[in-house]
């Protein structure tokens, strides 16, 4: 959790035992670590010298070497319709990432990014058009949540975290796992594992690591961005499918279901004349017979330059799935006015600031 550029240690990337070791190494009592973390996660303090009840010499120890996180807000886009706020953050190496506050859901939710850019290049996604730069560190993922909470009215906190922002979370597995540990911990954000969702395009090695992780990811929700029922269509919109075809993905998900006993959530974004025929709904229902599931059918937020359009057949598609006994939720697209699809606010900011030269 040390930043190579300025050699700060980021407190939001440390586990309790790691901070305890830092305190002891600095000559302070072990219980001081919990006091520091209470300041960050309970009281929302973002500067170490504002943490209450710390002695002066501990504040002096923390102040030059430690920092809570390294994110600064560059832009906020407020949705008039549903009160979502999309944030664009600058990191210490000047890279930009997005996160979204969504207060309208059953649980107030924050959508977190896991990479700068994304190597998966899904054709419907604005982030897929951004060249992959690097994985986010744990403190940069936890930092997105802390920076949003600090920006909201006092007392507002997320009840649910979804890893559905920029990037493929399972490519950044170790940092993701540590981030989830901090989110769940009673000394951290204290968010229940069932209220944490990780979305993947179906990166098979990552799902296998998830199965191996056992208790560490127990009860965390796995969500698969499926979006097609045939390899040809899926490969056209999601290049990952060339490497991990539907049959490989299904074999892995069967293993996941058997070993964890958990439901899999499937996301299916409806694209006009690509995956929105009734025969696609029927094929989807057939595939899902093998795996305990819930399905979200999602209205598409159009992204310039993709050539893909929102389907007008959403109601019929969902009705067909329901007739076939599929547990499905139809998610009407929110936040069109705040460039809600991941990567769009970042793209717009870069266009405005750099004339689109930087991706
Ligand atoms: S949908 Fe997700 S995995 Fe695909 S390009 Fe966008 S951010 Fe990456």
CSV table of C-alpha atoms and ligand atoms in Angstrom, one decimal:
chain,number,residue,atom,x,y,z
A,1,UNK,CA,0.0,0.0,0.0
A,2,UNK,CA,3.0,2.3,-0.5
A,3,UNK,CA,2.7,4.8,-3.3
A,4,UNK,CA,5.8,4.6,-5.4
A,5,UNK,CA,5.5,8.3,-6.5
A,6,UNK,CA,5.5,9.8,-3.0
A,7,UNK,CA,6.2,6.8,-0.8
A,8,UNK,CA,3.1,7.5,1.4
A,9,UNK,CA,1.4,4.6,3.1
A,10,UNK,CA,-2.3,4.6,2.4
A,11,UNK,CA,-4.4,3.7,5.5
A,12,UNK,CA,-7.5,2.7,3.4
A,13,UNK,CA,-5.4,-0.1,1.9
A,14,UNK,CA,-4.3,-1.7,5.3
A,15,UNK,CA,-5.9,-4.5,7.2
A,16,UNK,CA,-6.2,-4.0,11.0
A,17,UNK,CA,-3.2,-6.3,11.7
A,18,UNK,CA,-1.1,-4.4,9.2
A,19,UNK,CA,-1.8,-1.1,10.8
A,20,UNK,CA,-1.2,-2.6,14.3
A,21,UNK,CA,2.3,-3.7,13.1
A,22,UNK,CA,2.9,-0.2,11.8
A,23,UNK,CA,1.9,1.3,15.2
A,24,UNK,CA,4.1,-1.1,17.1
A,25,UNK,CA,7.1,-0.4,14.7
A,26,UNK,CA,6.6,3.3,15.4
A,27,UNK,CA,6.7,2.7,19.2
A,28,UNK,CA,2.9,3.1,19.8
A,29,UNK,CA,0.4,0.8,21.5
A,30,UNK,CA,-1.3,-1.8,19.4
A,31,UNK,CA,-4.8,-0.4,20.3
A,32,UNK,CA,-4.0,2.8,18.5
A,33,UNK,CA,-4.6,1.1,15.2
A,34,UNK,CA,-8.3,0.5,16.0
A,35,UNK,CA,-8.6,4.2,17.0
A,36,UNK,CA,-7.2,5.3,13.7
A,37,UNK,CA,-9.5,3.0,11.7
A,38,UNK,CA,-12.5,4.2,13.8
A,39,UNK,CA,-11.6,7.7,12.7
A,40,UNK,CA,-11.5,6.8,9.1
A,41,UNK,CA,-14.5,4.3,8.8
A,42,UNK,CA,-16.8,5.5,11.6
A,43,UNK,CA,-16.2,9.2,11.6
A,44,UNK,CA,-15.3,9.7,8.0
A,45,UNK,CA,-12.1,11.6,8.7
A,46,UNK,CA,-9.9,12.1,5.6
A,47,UNK,CA,-6.9,13.9,7.2
A,48,UNK,CA,-4.9,12.0,9.8
A,49,UNK,CA,-4.5,15.0,12.1
A,50,UNK,CA,-8.3,15.3,12.4
A,51,UNK,CA,-8.6,11.9,14.1
A,52,UNK,CA,-9.8,12.4,17.6
A,53,UNK,CA,-8.2,11.1,20.8
A,54,UNK,CA,-4.8,10.5,19.2
A,55,UNK,CA,-1.7,11.8,21.1
A,56,UNK,CA,0.3,14.5,19.5
A,57,UNK,CA,3.4,12.3,18.9
A,58,UNK,CA,1.2,9.7,17.1
A,59,UNK,CA,-0.3,12.4,14.9
A,60,UNK,CA,3.3,13.6,14.1
A,61,UNK,CA,4.2,10.0,13.3
A,62,UNK,CA,1.2,9.6,10.9
A,63,UNK,CA,1.3,13.0,9.3
A,64,UNK,CA,4.3,12.9,7.0
A,65,UNK,CA,4.2,9.2,6.1
A,66,UNK,CA,0.5,8.1,6.0
A,67,UNK,CA,-2.4,9.3,4.1
A,68,UNK,CA,-6.1,8.0,4.1
A,69,UNK,CA,-6.4,7.8,0.3
A,70,UNK,CA,-5.2,9.5,-2.8
A,71,UNK,CA,-8.3,10.4,-4.7
A,72,UNK,CA,-9.5,13.9,-5.5
A,73,UNK,CA,-12.9,14.7,-7.1
A,74,UNK,CA,-12.5,16.2,-10.6
A,75,UNK,CA,-16.1,16.2,-11.6
A,76,UNK,CA,-19.6,15.4,-10.3
A,77,UNK,CA,-22.5,14.7,-12.6
A,78,UNK,CA,-25.9,14.9,-10.8
A,79,UNK,CA,-28.8,13.0,-12.3
A,80,UNK,CA,-32.0,15.1,-12.2
A,81,UNK,CA,-34.2,12.0,-12.5
A,82,UNK,CA,-33.0,9.6,-9.8
A,83,UNK,CA,-30.5,11.5,-7.6
A,84,UNK,CA,-27.5,9.4,-8.7
A,85,UNK,CA,-24.2,11.2,-8.7
A,86,UNK,CA,-21.4,10.1,-10.9
A,87,UNK,CA,-17.9,11.0,-9.7
A,88,UNK,CA,-14.8,11.4,-11.7
A,89,UNK,CA,-11.6,11.0,-9.5
A,90,UNK,CA,-8.0,11.8,-10.2
A,91,UNK,CA,-5.4,9.4,-8.8
A,92,UNK,CA,-1.9,10.4,-7.7
A,93,UNK,CA,-0.4,9.4,-11.1
A,94,UNK,CA,-3.0,11.6,-12.8
A,95,UNK,CA,-5.1,8.7,-14.1
A,96,UNK,CA,-8.9,9.1,-13.9
A,97,UNK,CA,-11.5,6.7,-12.7
A,98,UNK,CA,-15.3,6.9,-12.2
A,99,UNK,CA,-17.6,5.7,-9.4
A,100,UNK,CA,-21.3,6.2,-8.9
A,101,UNK,CA,-23.5,7.0,-5.9
A,102,UNK,CA,-27.0,5.5,-6.4
A,103,UNK,CA,-29.3,6.4,-3.5
A,104,UNK,CA,-32.5,5.3,-5.2
A,105,UNK,CA,-32.0,1.6,-4.9
A,106,UNK,CA,-33.4,-0.6,-2.1
A,107,UNK,CA,-29.9,-0.3,-0.6
A,108,UNK,CA,-28.0,2.9,-1.2
A,109,UNK,CA,-25.3,1.7,-3.5
A,110,UNK,CA,-21.9,2.7,-4.7
A,111,UNK,CA,-20.6,1.3,-8.0
A,112,UNK,CA,-16.8,1.0,-7.8
A,113,UNK,CA,-14.1,0.8,-10.6
A,114,UNK,CA,-11.3,-1.8,-10.4
A,115,UNK,CA,-8.9,-0.8,-13.2
A,116,UNK,CA,-7.8,2.3,-15.2
A,117,UNK,CA,-9.2,1.5,-18.6
A,118,UNK,CA,-10.3,-2.1,-19.4
A,119,UNK,CA,-8.6,-4.7,-21.5
A,120,UNK,CA,-11.9,-6.6,-22.2
A,121,UNK,CA,-13.1,-4.3,-25.0
A,122,UNK,CA,-16.8,-5.1,-24.9
A,123,UNK,CA,-18.2,-3.4,-27.9
A,124,UNK,CA,-21.2,-1.8,-26.1
A,125,UNK,CA,-19.2,-0.2,-23.3
A,126,UNK,CA,-17.5,3.2,-23.1
A,127,UNK,CA,-14.8,1.8,-20.7
A,128,UNK,CA,-14.0,-0.8,-23.3
A,129,UNK,CA,-12.9,2.1,-25.6
A,130,UNK,CA,-10.4,3.3,-23.0
A,131,UNK,CA,-6.9,1.7,-23.3
A,132,UNK,CA,-6.1,-0.4,-20.3
A,133,UNK,CA,-3.5,1.3,-18.1
A,134,UNK,CA,-3.3,-0.6,-14.8
A,135,UNK,CA,-5.0,-2.3,-12.0
A,136,UNK,CA,-6.3,-0.2,-9.1
A,137,UNK,CA,-4.7,-0.7,-5.7
A,138,UNK,CA,-6.8,-1.7,-2.7
A,139,UNK,CA,-6.6,1.8,-1.3
A,140,UNK,CA,-7.8,3.3,-4.6
A,141,UNK,CA,-10.9,1.1,-4.5
A,142,UNK,CA,-11.7,1.6,-0.8
A,143,UNK,CA,-10.8,5.3,-1.5
A,144,UNK,CA,-13.6,5.7,-4.0
A,145,UNK,CA,-16.1,4.8,-1.3
A,146,UNK,CA,-14.5,7.0,1.3
A,147,UNK,CA,-14.3,10.0,-1.1
A,148,UNK,CA,-18.0,9.7,-2.0
A,149,UNK,CA,-19.1,9.3,1.6
A,150,UNK,CA,-17.0,12.4,2.5
A,151,UNK,CA,-18.7,14.3,-0.3
A,152,UNK,CA,-22.3,13.4,0.7
A,153,UNK,CA,-24.4,14.9,3.4
A,154,UNK,CA,-23.3,13.8,6.8
A,155,UNK,CA,-24.7,10.4,7.8
A,156,UNK,CA,-25.2,9.1,4.2
A,157,UNK,CA,-23.5,5.7,3.8
A,158,UNK,CA,-23.8,2.9,1.3
A,159,UNK,CA,-25.6,-0.3,2.2
A,160,UNK,CA,-24.5,-2.1,-0.9
A,161,UNK,CA,-21.3,-2.1,-3.0
A,162,UNK,CA,-21.1,-3.3,-6.6
A,163,UNK,CA,-17.9,-3.8,-8.5
A,164,UNK,CA,-19.4,-2.9,-11.9
A,165,UNK,CA,-17.5,0.3,-12.8
A,166,UNK,CA,-14.5,0.6,-15.1
A,167,UNK,CA,-12.5,-2.6,-15.4
A,168,UNK,CA,-12.8,-6.4,-15.1
A,169,UNK,CA,-12.6,-7.1,-11.3
A,170,UNK,CA,-11.5,-10.7,-11.5
A,171,UNK,CA,-8.3,-9.6,-13.5
A,172,UNK,CA,-7.4,-7.7,-10.3
A,173,UNK,CA,-8.2,-10.5,-8.0
A,174,UNK,CA,-5.7,-10.1,-5.1
A,175,UNK,CA,-6.5,-6.4,-4.7
A,176,UNK,CA,-10.2,-7.1,-5.0
A,177,UNK,CA,-10.1,-9.7,-2.3
A,178,UNK,CA,-8.3,-7.4,0.1
A,179,UNK,CA,-10.7,-4.6,-0.7
A,180,UNK,CA,-13.7,-6.9,0.1
A,181,UNK,CA,-12.0,-7.9,3.4
A,182,UNK,CA,-11.9,-4.2,4.3
A,183,UNK,CA,-15.5,-3.6,3.2
A,184,UNK,CA,-16.8,-6.5,5.3
A,185,UNK,CA,-14.6,-6.0,8.4
A,186,UNK,CA,-16.3,-4.7,11.6
A,187,UNK,CA,-13.3,-2.4,12.0
A,188,UNK,CA,-13.7,-1.3,8.3
A,189,UNK,CA,-16.9,-0.3,6.5
A,190,UNK,CA,-18.9,-3.2,8.1
A,191,UNK,CA,-20.9,-4.0,4.9
A,192,UNK,CA,-22.4,-7.5,4.9
A,193,UNK,CA,-21.0,-9.9,2.3
A,194,UNK,CA,-24.5,-10.4,0.8
A,195,UNK,CA,-24.6,-6.7,0.0
A,196,UNK,CA,-21.4,-6.9,-2.1
A,197,UNK,CA,-21.6,-7.8,-5.7
A,198,UNK,CA,-18.8,-8.5,-8.1
A,199,UNK,CA,-19.6,-8.4,-11.8
A,200,UNK,CA,-17.4,-10.3,-14.4
A,201,UNK,CA,-17.6,-10.8,-18.1
A,202,UNK,CA,-17.0,-14.5,-17.4
A,203,UNK,CA,-13.2,-14.5,-16.9
A,204,UNK,CA,-12.9,-18.3,-16.1
A,205,UNK,CA,-9.6,-18.3,-14.3
A,206,UNK,CA,-10.9,-15.6,-12.0
A,207,UNK,CA,-14.1,-17.6,-11.2
A,208,UNK,CA,-11.9,-20.6,-10.4
A,209,UNK,CA,-9.8,-18.4,-8.0
A,210,UNK,CA,-13.1,-17.3,-6.4
A,211,UNK,CA,-14.0,-20.9,-5.7
A,212,UNK,CA,-10.6,-21.5,-4.2
A,213,UNK,CA,-10.9,-18.4,-2.0
A,214,UNK,CA,-13.6,-20.2,-0.1
A,215,UNK,CA,-14.7,-18.4,3.1
A,216,UNK,CA,-13.1,-15.1,2.1
A,217,UNK,CA,-15.8,-14.6,-0.6
A,218,UNK,CA,-18.5,-16.6,1.1
A,219,UNK,CA,-21.9,-14.9,0.5
A,220,UNK,CA,-20.5,-12.3,-1.8
A,221,UNK,CA,-22.6,-12.2,-5.0
A,222,UNK,CA,-21.2,-13.2,-8.3
A,223,UNK,CA,-22.7,-11.5,-11.3
A,224,UNK,CA,-22.0,-12.6,-14.9
A,225,UNK,CA,-22.3,-10.2,-17.8
A,226,UNK,CA,-23.8,-12.7,-20.2
A,227,UNK,CA,-25.6,-10.6,-22.9
A,228,UNK,CA,-25.9,-13.4,-25.5
A,229,UNK,CA,-26.8,-17.1,-25.7
A,230,UNK,CA,-24.7,-18.0,-28.8
A,231,UNK,CA,-20.9,-17.9,-29.1
A,232,UNK,CA,-21.1,-16.1,-32.4
A,233,UNK,CA,-23.1,-13.2,-31.1
A,234,UNK,CA,-21.3,-13.1,-27.8
A,235,UNK,CA,-17.9,-13.0,-29.4
A,236,UNK,CA,-19.1,-10.2,-31.6
A,237,UNK,CA,-19.9,-8.0,-28.6
A,238,UNK,CA,-17.5,-9.5,-26.0
A,239,UNK,CA,-14.1,-10.6,-27.3
A,240,UNK,CA,-13.5,-12.6,-24.0
A,241,UNK,CA,-15.8,-15.2,-25.5
A,242,UNK,CA,-13.2,-16.2,-28.1
A,243,UNK,CA,-11.0,-17.4,-25.2
A,244,UNK,CA,-13.7,-18.6,-22.7
A,245,UNK,CA,-16.6,-19.7,-24.7
A,246,UNK,CA,-20.1,-20.3,-23.3
A,247,UNK,CA,-19.5,-24.0,-22.8
A,248,UNK,CA,-16.3,-23.3,-20.8
A,249,UNK,CA,-18.1,-20.6,-18.8
A,250,UNK,CA,-21.0,-22.9,-18.1
A,251,UNK,CA,-18.8,-25.7,-16.9
A,252,UNK,CA,-17.1,-23.3,-14.5
A,253,UNK,CA,-20.4,-21.9,-13.3
A,254,UNK,CA,-21.7,-25.5,-12.6
A,255,UNK,CA,-18.6,-26.0,-10.5
A,256,UNK,CA,-19.2,-22.7,-8.7
A,257,UNK,CA,-22.8,-23.6,-8.0
A,258,UNK,CA,-21.9,-27.0,-6.7
A,259,UNK,CA,-19.1,-25.9,-4.5
A,260,UNK,CA,-20.6,-22.7,-3.1
A,261,UNK,CA,-24.3,-23.4,-3.2
A,262,UNK,CA,-24.9,-19.8,-4.2
A,263,UNK,CA,-27.1,-18.3,-6.9
A,264,UNK,CA,-25.5,-16.7,-9.9
A,265,UNK,CA,-26.9,-13.4,-11.1
A,266,UNK,CA,-26.8,-12.9,-14.8
A,267,UNK,CA,-26.9,-9.5,-16.5
A,268,UNK,CA,-28.3,-9.3,-20.0
A,269,UNK,CA,-28.2,-5.9,-21.7
A,270,UNK,CA,-30.8,-5.8,-24.5
A,271,UNK,CA,-29.3,-4.6,-27.9
A,272,UNK,CA,-31.5,-3.9,-30.8
A,273,UNK,CA,-31.3,-6.7,-33.5
A,274,UNK,CA,-28.4,-8.3,-31.7
A,275,UNK,CA,-29.7,-10.3,-28.8
A,276,UNK,CA,-33.3,-9.2,-28.4
A,277,UNK,CA,-35.4,-11.8,-30.3
A,278,UNK,CA,-37.9,-14.0,-28.5
A,279,UNK,CA,-35.8,-17.0,-29.6
A,280,UNK,CA,-32.9,-15.4,-27.6
A,281,UNK,CA,-35.2,-15.3,-24.5
A,282,UNK,CA,-36.1,-18.9,-25.1
A,283,UNK,CA,-32.4,-20.0,-25.5
A,284,UNK,CA,-31.6,-18.0,-22.3
A,285,UNK,CA,-34.3,-19.8,-20.3
A,286,UNK,CA,-33.0,-23.2,-21.5
A,287,UNK,CA,-29.4,-22.4,-20.5
A,288,UNK,CA,-30.4,-21.3,-17.1
A,289,UNK,CA,-32.2,-24.5,-16.3
A,290,UNK,CA,-28.8,-25.9,-15.1
A,291,UNK,CA,-27.8,-23.1,-12.7
A,292,UNK,CA,-29.5,-21.5,-9.7
A,293,UNK,CA,-29.9,-18.0,-10.9
A,294,UNK,CA,-31.5,-14.6,-11.0
A,295,UNK,CA,-31.5,-12.5,-14.1
A,296,UNK,CA,-31.4,-8.8,-14.7
A,297,UNK,CA,-32.5,-7.7,-18.2
A,298,UNK,CA,-31.1,-4.2,-18.7
A,299,UNK,CA,-32.1,-1.3,-21.0
A,300,UNK,CA,-29.0,-0.2,-22.9
A,301,UNK,CA,-27.6,3.3,-22.4
A,302,UNK,CA,-26.3,4.1,-25.9
A,303,UNK,CA,-22.6,4.9,-26.2
A,304,UNK,CA,-21.4,7.0,-29.2
A,305,UNK,CA,-19.3,5.2,-31.7
A,306,UNK,CA,-20.5,1.7,-30.9
A,307,UNK,CA,-23.2,1.5,-33.6
A,308,UNK,CA,-25.4,-0.3,-31.0
A,309,UNK,CA,-28.9,0.8,-30.1
A,310,UNK,CA,-31.3,0.3,-27.2
A,311,UNK,CA,-33.8,-2.5,-28.0
A,312,UNK,CA,-37.5,-1.5,-28.2
A,313,UNK,CA,-38.5,-5.1,-27.4
A,314,UNK,CA,-37.7,-5.1,-23.7
A,315,UNK,CA,-41.2,-5.8,-22.4
A,316,UNK,CA,-41.8,-8.7,-24.7
A,317,UNK,CA,-38.4,-10.2,-24.0
A,318,UNK,CA,-39.0,-10.1,-20.3
A,319,UNK,CA,-42.5,-11.4,-20.5
A,320,UNK,CA,-41.3,-14.4,-22.5
A,321,UNK,CA,-38.6,-15.1,-19.8
A,322,UNK,CA,-41.3,-14.9,-17.1
A,323,UNK,CA,-43.6,-17.2,-19.1
A,324,UNK,CA,-40.7,-19.7,-19.1
A,325,UNK,CA,-40.3,-19.6,-15.4
A,326,UNK,CA,-37.2,-17.4,-15.2
A,327,UNK,CA,-36.7,-15.2,-12.1
A,328,UNK,CA,-36.1,-11.9,-13.9
A,329,UNK,CA,-36.0,-8.2,-13.1
A,330,UNK,CA,-36.3,-5.6,-15.8
A,331,UNK,CA,-33.9,-2.7,-15.1
A,332,UNK,CA,-35.0,0.5,-16.9
A,333,UNK,CA,-31.9,2.5,-17.6
A,334,UNK,CA,-31.4,5.4,-15.2
A,335,UNK,CA,-29.1,8.3,-15.4
A,336,UNK,CA,-29.1,8.9,-19.1
A,337,UNK,CA,-28.6,12.6,-18.2
A,338,UNK,CA,-25.4,11.8,-16.3
A,339,UNK,CA,-23.7,9.6,-18.8
A,340,UNK,CA,-24.4,6.6,-16.7
A,341,UNK,CA,-22.7,3.9,-18.7
A,342,UNK,CA,-19.3,3.3,-17.2
A,343,UNK,CA,-16.5,5.2,-18.8
A,344,UNK,CA,-18.7,7.9,-20.3
A,345,UNK,CA,-18.1,10.7,-17.8
A,346,UNK,CA,-14.3,10.1,-18.1
A,347,UNK,CA,-14.5,10.1,-21.9
A,348,UNK,CA,-16.5,13.4,-21.8
A,349,UNK,CA,-14.1,15.0,-19.4
A,350,UNK,CA,-11.0,14.0,-21.5
A,351,UNK,CA,-12.7,15.3,-24.6
A,352,UNK,CA,-13.4,18.6,-22.9
A,353,UNK,CA,-10.0,19.0,-21.3
A,354,UNK,CA,-7.5,17.4,-23.7
A,355,UNK,CA,-9.6,17.5,-27.0
A,356,UNK,CA,-9.9,13.7,-26.9
A,357,UNK,CA,-6.2,13.1,-27.3
A,358,UNK,CA,-5.9,11.0,-24.2
A,359,UNK,CA,-7.6,7.6,-23.8
B,1,LIG,S1,-18.3,-4.0,-19.8
B,1,LIG,FE1,-16.9,-4.2,-18.1
B,1,LIG,S2,-15.4,-5.7,-18.8
B,1,LIG,FE2,-16.5,-5.0,-20.6
B,1,LIG,S3,-15.2,-3.4,-21.4
B,1,LIG,FE3,-16.8,-2.4,-20.1
B,1,LIG,S4,-15.7,-2.3,-18.1
B,1,LIG,FE4,-14.6,-3.8,-19.3
